[in-house]
Short mmCIF file of C-alpha atoms (C1' of nucleotides) in Angstrom, two decimals:
data_model
loop_
_atom_site.label_atom_id
_atom_site.label_comp_id
_atom_site.label_asym_id
_atom_site.label_seq_id
_atom_site.Cartn_x
_atom_site.Cartn_y
_atom_site.Cartn_z
CA MET B 1 123.30 133.70 37.01
CA ASP B 2 122.77 132.52 40.57
CA PHE B 3 122.38 128.89 41.51
CA LYS B 4 120.18 127.14 44.02
CA LYS B 5 122.12 124.88 46.29
CA SER B 6 119.34 122.29 46.18
CA GLN B 7 120.33 121.15 42.72
CA THR B 8 123.64 120.58 41.00
CA ILE B 9 125.04 123.47 39.02
CA TYR B 10 125.51 121.53 35.82
CA MET B 11 121.86 120.50 35.86
CA GLN B 12 120.70 124.04 36.47
CA ILE B 13 122.71 125.11 33.45
CA ALA B 14 121.05 122.34 31.45
CA ASP B 15 117.62 123.49 32.59
CA PHE B 16 118.51 127.04 31.66
CA ILE B 17 119.45 126.00 28.14
CA CYS B 18 116.37 123.82 27.81
CA GLU B 19 114.12 126.70 28.78
CA ASN B 20 115.78 128.88 26.19
CA ILE B 21 115.08 126.24 23.59
CA LEU B 22 111.47 125.76 24.69
CA SER B 23 110.86 129.49 24.64
CA GLU B 24 112.63 129.69 21.27
CA LYS B 25 115.30 132.13 22.35
CA ILE B 26 117.64 129.65 20.70
CA LYS B 27 116.40 127.51 17.84
CA ALA B 28 117.19 124.33 15.97
CA GLY B 29 120.52 124.58 14.21
CA ASP B 30 121.77 127.50 16.29
CA LYS B 31 125.26 127.31 17.67
CA ILE B 32 125.29 127.66 21.43
CA GLN B 33 128.02 129.36 23.40
CA SER B 34 131.34 127.55 23.46
CA VAL B 35 132.28 125.80 26.65
CA ARG B 36 134.72 128.52 27.59
CA GLU B 37 132.41 131.40 26.70
CA MET B 38 129.56 129.99 28.72
CA ALA B 39 131.88 129.24 31.63
CA ALA B 40 133.16 132.80 31.65
CA SER B 41 129.76 134.40 31.24
CA ILE B 42 128.17 132.56 34.16
CA GLN B 43 131.34 132.41 36.22
CA VAL B 44 131.66 128.69 36.48
CA ASN B 45 134.45 126.24 35.82
CA PRO B 46 134.67 125.07 32.18
CA ASN B 47 134.56 121.47 33.34
CA THR B 48 131.15 122.08 34.82
CA VAL B 49 129.84 123.47 31.54
CA MET B 50 131.46 120.57 29.73
CA ARG B 51 129.46 118.26 31.92
CA THR B 52 126.24 120.06 31.04
CA TYR B 53 126.95 119.86 27.34
CA SER B 54 127.88 116.17 27.52
CA TYR B 55 124.62 115.52 29.31
CA LEU B 56 122.56 117.42 26.76
CA GLN B 57 124.37 115.67 23.93
CA GLU B 58 123.50 112.33 25.47
CA GLN B 59 119.87 113.42 25.51
CA GLU B 60 120.30 114.35 21.84
CA ILE B 61 119.17 117.89 22.56
CA ILE B 62 122.42 119.32 21.24
CA PHE B 63 125.08 117.84 18.99
CA ASN B 64 128.71 118.53 18.31
CA LYS B 65 130.54 119.54 15.18
CA ARG B 66 134.15 118.68 15.69
CA GLY B 67 136.35 121.66 16.33
CA ILE B 68 133.49 124.04 15.73
CA GLY B 69 131.13 123.80 18.67
CA TYR B 70 127.76 122.62 19.90
CA PHE B 71 124.50 123.10 18.03
CA VAL B 72 120.83 122.68 18.88
CA SER B 73 119.38 119.51 17.36
CA ASP B 74 116.72 119.76 14.71
CA ASP B 75 113.90 118.35 16.74
CA ALA B 76 115.23 119.45 20.11
CA ALA B 77 112.27 121.56 21.17
CA GLN B 78 109.68 119.00 20.13
CA LYS B 79 111.62 116.10 21.61
CA MET B 80 112.03 117.90 24.91
CA LYS B 81 108.41 118.87 25.06
CA ASN B 82 107.33 115.28 24.56
CA ILE B 83 109.73 113.89 27.11
CA LYS B 84 108.95 116.51 29.71
CA LYS B 85 105.21 116.43 29.12
CA GLU B 86 105.13 112.69 29.62
CA GLU B 87 107.22 112.95 32.76
CA PHE B 88 105.08 115.82 33.99
CA ILE B 89 101.84 113.90 33.60
CA GLN B 90 103.14 110.57 34.83
CA SER B 91 105.23 111.67 37.80
CA TYR B 92 104.70 115.27 38.69
CA LEU B 93 100.93 115.58 38.57
CA PRO B 94 100.03 112.51 40.63
CA GLU B 95 102.41 113.84 43.27
CA LEU B 96 100.66 117.19 43.03
CA PHE B 97 97.20 115.76 43.43
CA LYS B 98 98.28 113.57 46.33
CA ASN B 99 99.71 116.60 48.10
CA MET B 100 96.58 118.65 47.46
CA ASP B 101 94.54 115.86 48.95
CA LEU B 102 96.73 115.59 52.04
CA LEU B 103 96.80 119.35 52.54
CA GLY B 104 93.08 119.77 52.03
CA ILE B 105 93.34 121.93 48.92
CA ASP B 106 90.66 121.27 46.35
CA PHE B 107 90.64 122.04 42.68
CA GLY B 108 88.68 125.26 43.16
CA ASP B 109 91.38 126.61 45.49
CA LEU B 110 93.99 125.70 42.92
CA GLU B 111 92.16 127.60 40.20
CA LYS B 112 91.92 130.73 42.37
CA ILE B 113 95.65 130.67 43.01
CA TYR B 114 96.29 130.07 39.33
CA ARG B 115 94.21 133.08 38.28
CA LYS B 116 95.93 135.26 40.84
CA GLN B 117 99.46 134.16 39.96
CA SER B 118 98.99 134.40 36.22
CA ASN B 119 97.57 137.89 36.55
CA GLY B 120 100.61 138.84 38.58
CA SER B 121 102.96 137.73 35.86
CA HIS B 122 101.24 139.61 33.01
CA MET F 1 109.56 99.98 50.14
CA ASP F 2 111.43 101.11 47.09
CA PHE F 3 113.30 104.37 46.86
CA LYS F 4 113.66 106.87 44.10
CA LYS F 5 117.23 107.71 43.38
CA SER F 6 116.35 111.37 42.87
CA GLN F 7 115.99 112.00 46.59
CA THR F 8 117.86 110.87 49.66
CA ILE F 9 116.61 107.78 51.39
CA TYR F 10 116.22 109.39 54.79
CA MET F 11 114.02 112.12 53.35
CA GLN F 12 111.84 109.61 51.55
CA ILE F 13 111.32 107.84 54.86
CA ALA F 14 110.44 111.16 56.46
CA ASP F 15 107.91 111.85 53.73
CA PHE F 16 106.43 108.43 54.20
CA ILE F 17 105.91 109.05 57.92
CA CYS F 18 104.53 112.53 57.32
CA GLU F 19 101.98 111.18 54.90
CA ASN F 20 100.86 108.65 57.44
CA ILE F 21 100.39 111.44 59.97
CA LEU F 22 98.53 113.69 57.54
CA SER F 23 96.24 110.87 56.51
CA GLU F 24 95.82 110.00 60.18
CA LYS F 25 97.04 106.44 59.90
CA ILE F 26 99.16 107.41 62.87
CA LYS F 27 97.92 110.06 65.27
CA ALA F 28 99.14 112.48 67.90
CA GLY F 29 100.62 110.62 70.85
CA ASP F 30 101.09 107.33 68.96
CA LYS F 31 104.39 105.58 69.36
CA ILE F 32 106.10 105.02 66.03
CA GLN F 33 108.29 102.06 65.14
CA SER F 34 111.65 101.88 66.85
CA VAL F 35 114.69 102.69 64.78
CA ARG F 36 115.65 99.03 64.55
CA GLU F 37 112.17 97.80 63.68
CA MET F 38 111.78 100.38 60.97
CA ALA F 39 115.25 99.68 59.60
CA ALA F 40 114.57 95.96 59.44
CA SER F 41 111.12 96.33 57.90
CA ILE F 42 112.27 98.56 55.06
CA GLN F 43 115.74 97.01 54.71
CA VAL F 44 117.80 100.06 55.37
CA ASN F 45 120.78 100.88 57.54
CA PRO F 46 119.62 101.84 61.10
CA ASN F 47 121.79 104.96 60.83
CA THR F 48 119.61 106.12 57.98
CA VAL F 49 116.41 105.71 59.98
CA MET F 50 118.09 107.44 62.92
CA ARG F 51 118.78 110.38 60.64
CA THR F 52 115.13 110.50 59.62
CA TYR F 53 113.96 110.53 63.21
CA SER F 54 116.47 113.21 64.17
CA TYR F 55 115.25 115.32 61.31
CA LEU F 56 111.59 114.89 62.27
CA GLN F 57 112.42 115.66 65.87
CA GLU F 58 114.14 118.86 64.80
CA GLN F 59 110.96 119.79 62.97
CA GLU F 60 109.06 119.00 66.21
CA ILE F 61 106.89 116.52 64.36
CA ILE F 62 107.93 113.68 66.65
CA PHE F 63 109.51 113.70 70.10
CA ASN F 64 111.57 111.25 72.08
CA LYS F 65 110.99 109.59 75.44
CA ARG F 66 114.35 108.35 76.60
CA GLY F 67 114.57 104.57 76.62
CA ILE F 68 111.02 104.18 75.37
CA GLY F 69 110.84 105.45 71.82
CA TYR F 70 109.59 108.15 69.50
CA PHE F 71 106.06 109.57 69.58
CA VAL F 72 103.99 111.78 67.33
CA SER F 73 103.70 115.34 68.66
CA ASP F 74 100.34 116.66 69.74
CA ASP F 75 99.90 119.24 67.08
CA ALA F 76 101.99 117.45 64.47
CA ALA F 77 99.32 117.11 61.82
CA GLN F 78 98.16 120.71 62.05
CA LYS F 79 101.67 122.11 62.20
CA MET F 80 102.75 120.14 59.19
CA LYS F 81 99.72 121.18 57.23
CA ASN F 82 100.46 124.83 57.81
CA ILE F 83 104.15 124.56 56.98
CA LYS F 84 103.61 122.44 53.91
CA LYS F 85 100.67 124.47 52.65
CA GLU F 86 102.72 127.64 52.77
CA GLU F 87 105.63 125.97 51.00
CA PHE F 88 103.24 124.45 48.48
CA ILE F 89 101.69 127.77 47.52
CA GLN F 90 104.87 129.81 47.61
CA SER F 91 107.32 127.47 45.89
CA TYR F 92 105.64 124.48 44.37
CA LEU F 93 102.74 126.08 42.55
CA PRO F 94 104.64 128.87 40.78
CA GLU F 95 107.04 126.23 39.52
CA LEU F 96 104.08 124.18 38.37
CA PHE F 97 102.47 127.02 36.49
CA LYS F 98 105.73 127.96 34.84
CA ASN F 99 106.20 124.38 33.63
CA MET F 100 102.64 124.21 32.36
CA ASP F 101 103.27 127.36 30.41
CA LEU F 102 106.47 126.07 28.84
CA LEU F 103 104.90 122.73 27.97
CA GLY F 104 101.80 124.29 26.54
CA ILE F 105 99.39 122.80 29.05
CA ASP F 106 96.55 125.11 30.05
CA PHE F 107 94.35 125.00 33.09
CA GLY F 108 91.59 123.18 31.23
CA ASP F 109 93.98 120.33 30.37
CA LEU F 110 95.03 120.17 33.99
CA GLU F 111 91.44 119.86 35.13
CA LYS F 112 90.80 117.00 32.69
CA ILE F 113 93.81 115.09 33.98
CA TYR F 114 92.73 115.79 37.53
CA ARG F 115 89.25 114.38 36.94
CA LYS F 116 90.69 111.33 35.25
CA GLN F 117 93.35 110.61 37.87
CA SER F 118 91.01 111.13 40.82
CA ASN F 119 88.49 108.74 39.29
CA GLY F 120 91.24 106.21 38.82
CA SER F 121 92.18 106.32 42.48
CA HIS F 122 88.63 105.86 43.86
CA MET Q 1 130.71 111.51 2.56
CA ASP Q 2 129.65 110.96 6.13
CA PHE Q 3 132.08 110.57 8.96
CA LYS Q 4 132.11 108.32 11.97
CA LYS Q 5 132.62 110.18 15.17
CA SER Q 6 134.84 107.43 16.54
CA GLN Q 7 137.76 108.51 14.38
CA THR Q 8 139.20 111.83 13.33
CA ILE Q 9 137.99 113.28 10.07
CA TYR Q 10 141.40 113.71 8.51
CA MET Q 11 142.22 110.05 9.12
CA GLN Q 12 138.95 108.94 7.58
CA ILE Q 13 139.82 110.95 4.50
CA ALA Q 14 143.26 109.33 4.47
CA ASP Q 15 141.67 105.89 4.68
CA PHE Q 16 139.34 106.77 1.86
CA ILE Q 17 142.27 107.74 -0.38
CA CYS Q 18 144.27 104.68 0.62
CA GLU Q 19 141.39 102.41 -0.29
CA ASN Q 20 141.16 104.03 -3.68
CA ILE Q 21 144.84 103.39 -4.21
CA LEU Q 22 144.68 99.81 -3.02
CA SER Q 23 141.70 99.10 -5.23
CA GLU Q 24 143.50 100.87 -8.06
CA LYS Q 25 140.85 103.47 -8.69
CA ILE Q 26 143.76 105.87 -8.57
CA LYS Q 27 147.18 104.66 -9.60
CA ALA Q 28 150.87 105.49 -9.25
CA GLY Q 29 151.62 108.87 -10.82
CA ASP Q 30 148.01 110.03 -10.85
CA LYS Q 31 147.30 113.53 -9.66
CA ILE Q 32 144.84 113.57 -6.81
CA GLN Q 33 142.26 116.29 -6.16
CA SER Q 34 143.61 119.61 -4.98
CA VAL Q 35 143.11 120.50 -1.35
CA ARG Q 36 140.37 122.97 -2.23
CA GLU Q 37 138.55 120.67 -4.62
CA MET Q 38 138.56 117.85 -2.14
CA ALA Q 39 137.47 120.15 0.68
CA ALA Q 40 134.56 121.46 -1.36
CA SER Q 41 133.45 118.06 -2.60
CA ILE Q 42 133.28 116.50 0.85
CA GLN Q 43 132.25 119.67 2.68
CA VAL Q 44 135.14 119.91 5.05
CA ASN Q 45 137.51 122.65 6.14
CA PRO Q 46 140.49 122.88 3.72
CA ASN Q 47 142.82 122.75 6.72
CA THR Q 48 141.52 119.30 7.47
CA VAL Q 49 142.26 118.06 3.96
CA MET Q 50 145.67 119.70 4.16
CA ARG Q 51 146.32 117.70 7.27
CA THR Q 52 145.37 114.49 5.47
CA TYR Q 53 147.71 115.24 2.59
CA SER Q 54 150.57 116.12 4.94
CA TYR Q 55 150.06 112.88 6.73
CA LEU Q 56 150.03 110.85 3.52
CA GLN Q 57 153.11 112.69 2.31
CA GLU Q 58 154.88 111.82 5.54
CA GLN Q 59 154.02 108.18 4.89
CA GLU Q 60 155.44 108.65 1.37
CA ILE Q 61 152.17 107.51 -0.14
CA ILE Q 62 151.76 110.75 -2.06
CA PHE Q 63 154.24 113.46 -3.00
CA ASN Q 64 154.00 117.12 -3.86
CA LYS Q 65 155.00 119.04 -6.98
CA ARG Q 66 155.19 122.67 -5.94
CA GLY Q 67 152.47 124.75 -7.51
CA ILE Q 68 151.00 121.77 -9.35
CA GLY Q 69 149.50 119.43 -6.82
CA TYR Q 70 149.79 116.08 -5.10
CA PHE Q 71 150.53 112.81 -6.87
CA VAL Q 72 150.42 109.15 -5.94
CA SER Q 73 153.89 107.73 -5.31
CA ASP Q 74 155.25 105.08 -7.62
CA ASP Q 75 155.30 102.25 -5.19
CA ALA Q 76 152.43 103.54 -3.07
CA ALA Q 77 150.15 100.56 -3.43
CA GLN Q 78 152.83 98.00 -2.72
CA LYS Q 79 154.30 99.95 0.17
CA MET Q 80 150.92 100.38 1.78
CA LYS Q 81 150.07 96.77 1.40
CA ASN Q 82 153.23 95.73 3.21
CA ILE Q 83 152.82 98.20 6.05
CA LYS Q 84 149.15 97.50 6.54
CA LYS Q 85 149.53 93.76 6.24
CA GLU Q 86 152.13 93.74 8.98
CA GLU Q 87 150.00 95.91 11.19
CA PHE Q 88 146.96 93.81 10.44
CA ILE Q 89 148.61 90.57 11.47
CA GLN Q 90 150.50 91.91 14.46
CA SER Q 91 147.84 94.12 16.06
CA TYR Q 92 144.46 93.69 14.48
CA LEU Q 93 144.13 89.93 14.35
CA PRO Q 94 145.22 89.10 17.90
CA GLU Q 95 142.63 91.63 19.08
CA LEU Q 96 140.07 89.98 16.84
CA PHE Q 97 140.75 86.51 18.15
CA LYS Q 98 140.65 87.69 21.74
CA ASN Q 99 137.26 89.29 21.15
CA MET Q 100 135.93 86.19 19.44
CA ASP Q 101 137.02 84.17 22.42
CA LEU Q 102 135.31 86.47 24.92
CA LEU Q 103 132.13 86.62 22.87
CA GLY Q 104 132.01 82.88 22.34
CA ILE Q 105 132.39 83.02 18.57
CA ASP Q 106 134.49 80.21 17.13
CA PHE Q 107 136.23 80.02 13.81
CA GLY Q 108 133.39 78.08 12.23
CA ASP Q 109 130.95 80.87 13.05
CA LEU Q 110 133.35 83.36 11.55
CA GLU Q 111 133.56 81.38 8.32
CA LYS Q 112 129.75 81.26 8.04
CA ILE Q 113 129.50 85.00 8.43
CA TYR Q 114 132.28 85.46 5.93
CA ARG Q 115 130.55 83.35 3.31
CA LYS Q 116 127.30 85.19 3.89
CA GLN Q 117 128.76 88.67 3.80
CA SER Q 118 130.90 88.03 0.72
CA ASN Q 119 127.91 86.68 -1.15
CA GLY Q 120 125.94 89.76 -0.21
CA SER Q 121 128.57 92.08 -1.64
CA HIS Q 122 128.85 90.34 -5.03
CA MET H 1 148.14 98.51 34.71
CA ASP H 2 149.59 100.30 31.72
CA PHE H 3 147.52 102.30 29.29
CA LYS H 4 147.69 102.73 25.54
CA LYS H 5 147.75 106.30 24.48
CA SER H 6 145.49 105.53 21.53
CA GLN H 7 142.42 105.29 23.73
CA THR H 8 141.20 107.25 26.72
CA ILE H 9 142.14 105.91 30.11
CA TYR H 10 138.63 105.82 31.46
CA MET H 11 137.51 103.69 28.53
CA GLN H 12 140.41 101.30 28.98
CA ILE H 13 139.37 100.88 32.59
CA ALA H 14 135.82 100.20 31.43
CA ASP H 15 137.07 97.59 28.98
CA PHE H 16 139.15 96.03 31.70
CA ILE H 17 136.11 95.68 33.96
CA CYS H 18 133.97 94.39 31.11
CA GLU H 19 136.50 91.70 30.31
CA ASN H 20 136.53 90.65 33.93
CA ILE H 21 132.78 90.32 33.84
CA LEU H 22 132.77 88.41 30.55
CA SER H 23 135.43 86.03 31.83
CA GLU H 24 133.50 85.73 35.10
CA LYS H 25 136.28 86.90 37.34
CA ILE H 26 133.60 89.16 38.78
CA LYS H 27 129.99 88.07 38.69
CA ALA H 28 126.48 89.46 38.89
CA GLY H 29 125.83 91.02 42.30
CA ASP H 30 129.50 91.33 43.21
CA LYS H 31 130.66 94.61 44.64
CA ILE H 32 133.44 96.11 42.59
CA GLN H 33 136.30 98.13 44.01
CA SER H 34 135.36 101.53 45.38
CA VAL H 35 136.32 104.53 43.34
CA ARG H 36 139.19 105.35 45.64
CA GLU H 37 140.46 101.77 45.89
CA MET H 38 140.49 101.31 42.16
CA ALA H 39 142.14 104.69 41.65
CA ALA H 40 144.90 103.82 44.10
CA SER H 41 145.44 100.31 42.76
CA ILE H 42 145.87 101.39 39.16
CA GLN H 43 147.50 104.71 39.98
CA VAL H 44 144.96 106.96 38.38
CA ASN H 45 143.01 109.98 39.55
CA PRO H 46 139.73 109.11 41.34
CA ASN H 47 137.85 111.40 38.96
CA THR H 48 138.94 109.23 36.07
CA VAL H 49 137.65 106.10 37.77
CA MET H 50 134.45 107.97 38.63
CA ARG H 51 134.03 108.67 34.98
CA THR H 52 134.43 105.00 34.13
CA TYR H 53 131.86 103.97 36.73
CA SER H 54 129.37 106.62 35.58
CA TYR H 55 129.74 105.35 32.06
CA LEU H 56 129.22 101.73 33.04
CA GLN H 57 126.22 102.69 35.15
CA GLU H 58 124.69 104.45 32.16
CA GLN H 59 125.16 101.24 30.18
CA GLU H 60 123.41 99.45 33.07
CA ILE H 61 126.39 97.14 33.46
CA ILE H 62 126.89 98.19 37.06
CA PHE H 63 124.58 99.91 39.51
CA ASN H 64 125.00 101.94 42.65
CA LYS H 65 123.86 101.36 46.21
CA ARG H 66 123.94 104.71 47.91
CA GLY H 67 126.78 105.10 50.36
CA ILE H 68 127.82 101.49 49.85
CA GLY H 69 129.37 101.16 46.44
CA TYR H 70 128.98 99.84 42.90
CA PHE H 71 127.74 96.35 42.05
CA VAL H 72 127.61 94.25 38.90
CA SER H 73 124.12 94.14 37.40
CA ASP H 74 122.24 90.86 37.31
CA ASP H 75 122.27 90.41 33.60
CA ALA H 76 125.48 92.34 32.97
CA ALA H 77 127.43 89.55 31.29
CA GLN H 78 124.58 88.47 29.03
CA LYS H 79 123.63 92.05 28.15
CA MET H 80 127.21 92.93 27.27
CA LYS H 81 127.65 89.82 25.20
CA ASN H 82 124.58 90.63 23.16
CA ILE H 83 125.50 94.25 22.63
CA LYS H 84 129.10 93.51 21.76
CA LYS H 85 128.28 90.54 19.57
CA GLU H 86 125.87 92.60 17.53
CA GLU H 87 128.37 95.42 17.20
CA PHE H 88 131.09 92.94 16.31
CA ILE H 89 129.12 91.35 13.51
CA GLN H 90 127.60 94.54 12.16
CA SER H 91 130.60 96.87 12.30
CA TYR H 92 133.80 95.06 13.06
CA LEU H 93 133.60 92.08 10.74
CA PRO H 94 132.62 93.90 7.52
CA GLU H 95 135.60 96.16 8.18
CA LEU H 96 137.76 93.09 8.65
CA PHE H 97 136.64 91.42 5.46
CA LYS H 98 137.06 94.61 3.48
CA ASN H 99 140.62 94.94 4.75
CA MET H 100 141.39 91.33 3.97
CA ASP H 101 140.15 91.91 0.47
CA LEU H 102 142.23 95.03 -0.02
CA LEU H 103 145.34 93.43 1.44
CA GLY H 104 144.96 90.26 -0.55
CA ILE H 105 144.49 87.95 2.44
CA ASP H 106 142.03 85.15 1.85
CA PHE H 107 140.13 83.11 4.34
CA GLY H 108 142.63 80.27 4.20
CA ASP H 109 145.44 82.61 5.24
CA LEU H 110 143.30 83.84 8.10
CA GLU H 111 142.71 80.32 9.33
CA LYS H 112 146.44 79.55 9.31
CA ILE H 113 147.18 82.61 11.40
CA TYR H 114 144.35 81.73 13.72
CA ARG H 115 145.68 78.23 14.32
CA LYS H 116 149.15 79.56 14.96
CA GLN H 117 148.07 82.32 17.33
CA SER H 118 145.69 80.16 19.34
CA ASN H 119 148.38 77.50 19.80
CA GLY H 120 150.72 80.18 21.03
CA SER H 121 148.32 81.28 23.73
CA HIS H 122 147.65 77.79 25.17
"C1'" DG Z 1 139.65 128.85 17.92
"C1'" DT Z 2 137.04 124.29 19.36
"C1'" DG Z 3 136.11 120.18 22.53
"C1'" DG Z 4 138.11 116.39 25.45
"C1'" DT Z 5 140.81 114.24 28.94
"C1'" DC Z 6 143.35 114.15 32.98
"C1'" DT Z 7 145.35 115.48 37.52
"C1'" DA Z 8 145.22 117.36 42.13
"C1'" DG Z 9 142.76 118.60 45.73
"C1'" DA Z 10 138.73 120.16 48.12
"C1'" DC Z 11 134.05 119.81 50.16
"C1'" DC Z 12 129.65 117.74 50.83
"C1'" DA Z 13 125.84 114.64 51.88
"C1'" DC Z 14 124.80 110.13 52.82
"C1'" DC Z 15 125.16 105.15 54.68
"C1'" DG T 1 133.49 104.49 54.85
"C1'" DT T 2 130.80 105.52 50.18
"C1'" DG T 3 129.82 108.36 45.85
"C1'" DG T 4 129.21 113.05 43.73
"C1'" DT T 5 130.22 117.68 42.50
"C1'" DC T 6 133.12 121.43 41.78
"C1'" DT T 7 137.38 124.20 41.05
"C1'" DA T 8 141.87 125.21 39.10
"C1'" DG T 9 144.92 124.40 35.89
"C1'" DA T 10 147.24 121.73 32.47
"C1'" DC T 11 147.89 119.38 27.96
"C1'" DC T 12 146.39 117.54 23.63
"C1'" DA T 13 144.40 116.79 19.06
"C1'" DC T 14 141.51 118.70 15.82
"C1'" DA T 15 139.17 122.32 12.52
#
DNA sequence: GTGGTCTAGACCACC
DNA sequence: GTGGTCTAGACCACA
């Protein structure tokens, strides 16, 4: 795992886990890697992973069973989708459309790029 | 002016100025506010504004006449458009499409939101 | 049985047993549930129950007959009352009164709540 | 400042700050000690103080001005009082009354102790 | 084995 | 100067 320097490591780990939940690689009720395991496998300090897990627990995306480990919450995927969708529509998209406007890109251009990029990834 | 905590203040000021150039509220050759004026008007430490101007000067978007002030470069708008367009297509859009995919938003949904939000802003 | 996360599980089990002794649901000389029975009935690791019993044995509230099980000590109820009463008056109450003071709750308020809550539980 | 071992240090620092707000030693809008100052003055690692401040910021009791420091929120005292009062009445008091019942302390006894302890502190 | 807290010390960006 | 993040390493209680 390699990290961008533009964002904090612990947040990138959180995003990584969230994506795995959204794409159902890990599901509700699953135990996730222990702090130490994760730290070793991505070559990061355990404290940093601890920070990620604390953050995700706060968001109620994962929960802790004492002495056993962290587990994915029941409604984690759905909850995340709702939160992120809302945020996406309320904050991200207006920003997008404003930028398109300023840069002189219209919706047709966007669609062309979309078709091209989604073909590339299939 | 109110700042998001997710980004640095000096960069938000830079974005603000860039938008004004792109939308041609300020044009090539125009003098922009002095560091002190700007700092006072948006209630920010002059050092912070200074950092913004230094950054924009580095990008050759503005230039300095000693003892007089900062001015918008001749080809600022065009240069910015090119740089930002490239960045937009190469970095921003792929990220966007990936997020849409994860959140289960397809291109049709996007278009609907676009129509709605652009109506709202007219 | 559901556990608060603010306290350790083994101590919550200990409290639960103590309350049963104080309220005389289990009495001096009674055999208490075996470690395994208790563990199964409250869905907890047997080690955790073992830890509870060791703790209570240390406090001389229960004692062990090898190969038979754990039993409530003769003077358990009385002993516990004395210990807990002391602790209650020396540590718990001063804390309580300090908090009342900070929160602007006077003794009259406390009495009202007391009357209300004791009615509710009868 | 000396810490109990029964509670985490960073929480004891938080409580200490909260009490100072409740008792109006520090008021809304006041800047609190910087992380490093506080750490030095109470002889604790800066990370530990950082943890306290992050926690209090999450609770919206203090807020951060970038590069300047932490400040007490406008409605900090009132907000805390409400939260703590609710918690006190809903969780703390029922516990208290249950214990009194088990220990055979009635409300008259409690009042006597209250009178004695409040005289002692004046 | 698990998480959780703490220290010491470093580095960074920002104001 | 300010906060914020990260590492390394330790210790502890709990399951």
